């Protein structure tokens, strides 16, 4: 049986950041995920804001890790080449009755150690963002908040971990523990068992079920709380600010922001759902989101909508441990009590993306406190470089890229300008993109106006050719999500294998 | 390779090829067509059914055969064609950046440009279909490419949303391929595509069409497992108690086309919110000097014959512009959509054009008129032209001709209003 020092369950942003920091030490680390790619869970469906930290209740772990995480993002983004912009955000009071709440947020932020906050008049806000509701009467401005590419964050951390020696296994579901008395001795997965001394539970919405398998925290429950979104066309709505409403008890509310590629996104609502896989959008939810967003930006045009998605918050019920702080939904970042060898990272709802690097550092401290020697490897390299993105380069560099590799001259996704060269590079990267969605998260292909209408047949052909598969085997997001069912009647390349099929589907281009 | 051309046409569909042919015939010495696909022909290359060229060629051709005629003619006339090359950027001063595997990234310039980029399909998100996001949801055109060009079936059991032409044509094609097409659902109380396609593709193959119905939800985690269909009222709200789950593994969307205008926008061309394409005059000149447009990039056509015709007009204007004639921005009168008219093309007309011959207006109606209908062009209370129609349907383009005899009245008009009414 393969033996590791640490097995991490879940390759979301939390698991991948943990894998990356652990790869610094002389430890053998296994990172597993049940899906076909890293970051296929909540980490790929959120608002992508690196929060300033005025929102969490002071004294909670959420507050501390939010603010600490936020401060790490400049270095993190630079080391891992993650698109990240400290754009700042506004909490907008549309009703004069909301103004006292802004004051409260300001005080809360100061108590949490957030810097760079300021109250603005409605006039000043409108001067900075003319599209905002003319009724807006005041705003809280937080300059340290930012937006990032959350897919890139997960991938970059995972890739850096893997190049520093971490073993990544995808389509590998955790099923149970091997226990020796009250000590964890290994994990049982859908691909066999592995010995390990430590398990890091970073299973997102499933983190409660994982810890229950070890008999830990039987009362801890995660409720999947869904948030739905629209993506809008940047050409139709030139909106660059991050605008929050005044928050409510359950969520930060329906906000208006933009992706790092400039497409505005609006959402999320907050709806508890029964299934931990239910990432569907609903008619009622979408209507709620639109109404909420219109309160901030009345001029939103429904014709600008180009995308819909939903994500699941892992809302937990852990009490904050700080004496005197009454809060029942704190993050769990702990070495579990009652068994030896389990680290729980659970109930990591928003601001979990922001906090992920700080959570990872906390894991290192926890292991050190537990007596792990944690010797640094001399070979550790914190730097990971993104592969070139054609559309972000100036024309001279674009031309040079095409000269080096002509495939960078062929546009496969017309809306987001993604080239075949980029796609091929991602398929052969340290963590290969093997599905359509994996390519989508890495290159943003198919996320624009036509939502894959143009690129899908082409991408299927490229995936088949590069992976040596038949196009019939290419999937959207792993087994069971195949795109094609069979060759047409008159096609005679049905059983001639990948070579012929790839030639037929993509090969016409070589003429 | 040349860097500078008299006329550059972007897109090699029937609109673009006709423009290139006309430009060459009207004196442009150097004409280039740029096409991002690997062969010229445009969307017709995946339309392997027949029904093309019936109106003007008086022949019933398949899409690829129709397209090839014009490609052959253009090549014979000495038009340059660059394939597997995409125009990434277009400036108002008619400089373009083109990228291809063969020539890399190059900058070209032209005295005149014809935009002929065609259109794209509306997507699931644009019509906000609720539900999960599994594999198995395709636009009808994407499915058409998979089946007709790549040679693969995108599923076994289909539901088609929208009674647009491509959806109906795919219903027939998929049935012939042995797939099961459960139903075509249409949210409007009438057909949105051509009646001939309803007869030849749905009726003849026993595919049921349900009007005033839509998809309320997509079900299935990894691959579509079913869709929930529901009846809607006049305001498109679901009628309670009408939901029905239809098991299927694929949902095709045929819910409308939108002119492809990223480049037009970059070049500063003004777009008409009603068509989604550029405002054009009778010569298909846009608001930017030296830039013309033809085909589905202007507004969505139903028949290719009229696309070819529009291409000829745009190509001729482009050649004249390249040779130094001022063909755009001359005094002109505006055309507006009046009662029961969604949009009119062109949006501006130079009255002097009537001295060269009759001018044809193209329009779409908002609601169907099944009895006799008439289309009228008026300036206030003054009727300028009138034509009788057997019917008027949103799925079929309506045309009305302004005769040369209307010259005086058009010249004096402030604005021309076009309307389609019963009677
Ligand atoms: C609507 C919404 C908006 C948000 N907005 C923001 C924001 O703007 N800023 C911010 O900082 N945070 C935000 N968050 C929070 C943030 O997205 C999450 O905190 C973060 O992504 C959690 O990462 P994770 O790695 O814990 O979980 P996940 O990304 O869900 O990763 C868990 C992984 O575990 C895997 N897994 C589960 N069970 C098993 C098993 N049995 N075996 C193997 N693998 C398993 C899953 O496949 C998954 O990949 C938002 C969240 C939501 C839902
Ligand atoms: C699926 C379908 C079925 C149809 N069926 C029928 C029918 O049965 N009978 C009938 O008469 N009519 C039919 N039509 C209508 C008619 O065929 C179309 O209206 C006509 O093909 C439009 O021609 P076009 O030149 O405007 O656009 P297209 O044929 O779409 O050509 C546009 C071309 O521009 C290229 N292009 C776009 N952007 C760029 C760029 N940036 N750089 C380089 N190249 C670019 C595209 O690749 C494409 O080849 C059908 C249309 C469709 C879409």
PDB file of N, CA and C in Angstrom, chain B residues 14 40 57 74 76 79 81 103 213 226 229 238 269 328-329 352 356 362 366 384 403:
ATOM      1  N   UNK B  14     -22.380  33.654 -48.297  1.00  0.00           N
ATOM      2  CA  UNK B  14     -22.965  34.173 -49.537  1.00  0.00           C
ATOM      3  C   UNK B  14     -22.961  35.696 -49.587  1.00  0.00           C
ATOM      4  N   UNK B  40     -13.911  28.422 -47.681  1.00  0.00           N
ATOM      5  CA  UNK B  40     -14.885  29.492 -47.870  1.00  0.00           C
ATOM      6  C   UNK B  40     -16.287  28.924 -48.060  1.00  0.00           C
ATOM      7  N   UNK B  57     -31.985  31.931 -58.449  1.00  0.00           N
ATOM      8  CA  UNK B  57     -31.357  31.048 -59.450  1.00  0.00           C
ATOM      9  C   UNK B  57     -32.387  30.119 -60.092  1.00  0.00           C
ATOM     10  N   UNK B  74     -15.977  33.916 -57.768  1.00  0.00           N
ATOM     11  CA  UNK B  74     -15.053  34.906 -57.202  1.00  0.00           C
ATOM     12  C   UNK B  74     -13.613  34.546 -57.545  1.00  0.00           C
ATOM     13  N   UNK B  76     -12.556  32.789 -60.038  1.00  0.00           N
ATOM     14  CA  UNK B  76     -12.342  32.986 -61.474  1.00  0.00           C
ATOM     15  C   UNK B  76     -12.121  34.463 -61.806  1.00  0.00           C
ATOM     16  N   UNK B  79     -10.461  37.175 -57.262  1.00  0.00           N
ATOM     17  CA  UNK B  79     -10.559  37.598 -55.861  1.00  0.00           C
ATOM     18  C   UNK B  79      -9.585  36.756 -55.035  1.00  0.00           C
ATOM     19  N   UNK B  81      -8.584  34.912 -51.624  1.00  0.00           N
ATOM     20  CA  UNK B  81      -9.301  34.382 -50.459  1.00  0.00           C
ATOM     21  C   UNK B  81      -8.281  33.858 -49.459  1.00  0.00           C
ATOM     22  N   UNK B 103      -0.007  32.811 -41.819  1.00  0.00           N
ATOM     23  CA  UNK B 103       0.699  34.091 -41.954  1.00  0.00           C
ATOM     24  C   UNK B 103       0.963  34.754 -40.616  1.00  0.00           C
ATOM     25  N   UNK B 213     -45.530  26.913 -25.554  1.00  0.00           N
ATOM     26  CA  UNK B 213     -44.889  26.029 -24.583  1.00  0.00           C
ATOM     27  C   UNK B 213     -43.400  26.351 -24.507  1.00  0.00           C
ATOM     28  N   UNK B 226     -33.802  14.809 -18.682  1.00  0.00           N
ATOM     29  CA  UNK B 226     -35.180  15.156 -19.055  1.00  0.00           C
ATOM     30  C   UNK B 226     -35.289  16.665 -19.086  1.00  0.00           C
ATOM     31  N   UNK B 229     -41.408  20.536 -19.535  1.00  0.00           N
ATOM     32  CA  UNK B 229     -42.076  21.451 -20.460  1.00  0.00           C
ATOM     33  C   UNK B 229     -43.278  22.045 -19.753  1.00  0.00           C
ATOM     34  N   UNK B 238     -45.607  30.640 -16.778  1.00  0.00           N
ATOM     35  CA  UNK B 238     -46.071  29.260 -16.811  1.00  0.00           C
ATOM     36  C   UNK B 238     -47.523  29.148 -16.348  1.00  0.00           C
ATOM     37  N   UNK B 269     -18.956  51.605 -35.803  1.00  0.00           N
ATOM     38  CA  UNK B 269     -20.168  51.588 -36.615  1.00  0.00           C
ATOM     39  C   UNK B 269     -21.389  51.674 -35.690  1.00  0.00           C
ATOM     40  N   UNK B 328     -21.521  57.427 -49.372  1.00  0.00           N
ATOM     41  CA  UNK B 328     -22.180  57.413 -48.071  1.00  0.00           C
ATOM     42  C   UNK B 328     -22.351  58.834 -47.566  1.00  0.00           C
ATOM     43  N   UNK B 329     -23.204  58.978 -46.560  1.00  0.00           N
ATOM     44  CA  UNK B 329     -23.315  60.239 -45.838  1.00  0.00           C
ATOM     45  C   UNK B 329     -23.916  61.354 -46.660  1.00  0.00           C
ATOM     46  N   UNK B 352     -31.940  60.165 -54.301  1.00  0.00           N
ATOM     47  CA  UNK B 352     -31.342  60.132 -55.642  1.00  0.00           C
ATOM     48  C   UNK B 352     -31.188  58.691 -56.150  1.00  0.00           C
ATOM     49  N   UNK B 356     -31.731  55.827 -60.136  1.00  0.00           N
ATOM     50  CA  UNK B 356     -30.983  54.698 -60.728  1.00  0.00           C
ATOM     51  C   UNK B 356     -31.838  53.447 -60.845  1.00  0.00           C
ATOM     52  N   UNK B 362     -36.538  45.876 -46.808  1.00  0.00           N
ATOM     53  CA  UNK B 362     -36.719  44.552 -46.204  1.00  0.00           C
ATOM     54  C   UNK B 362     -37.175  44.742 -44.769  1.00  0.00           C
ATOM     55  N   UNK B 366     -44.136  42.075 -36.508  1.00  0.00           N
ATOM     56  CA  UNK B 366     -44.155  41.707 -35.091  1.00  0.00           C
ATOM     57  C   UNK B 366     -45.112  40.538 -34.880  1.00  0.00           C
ATOM     58  N   UNK B 384     -46.797  56.650 -49.882  1.00  0.00           N
ATOM     59  CA  UNK B 384     -45.768  56.700 -50.927  1.00  0.00           C
ATOM     60  C   UNK B 384     -45.714  55.405 -51.716  1.00  0.00           C
ATOM     61  N   UNK B 403     -40.868  52.482 -56.059  1.00  0.00           N
ATOM     62  CA  UNK B 403     -40.626  52.638 -57.494  1.00  0.00           C
ATOM     63  C   UNK B 403     -39.957  53.988 -57.787  1.00  0.00           C
TER      64      UNK B 403
END
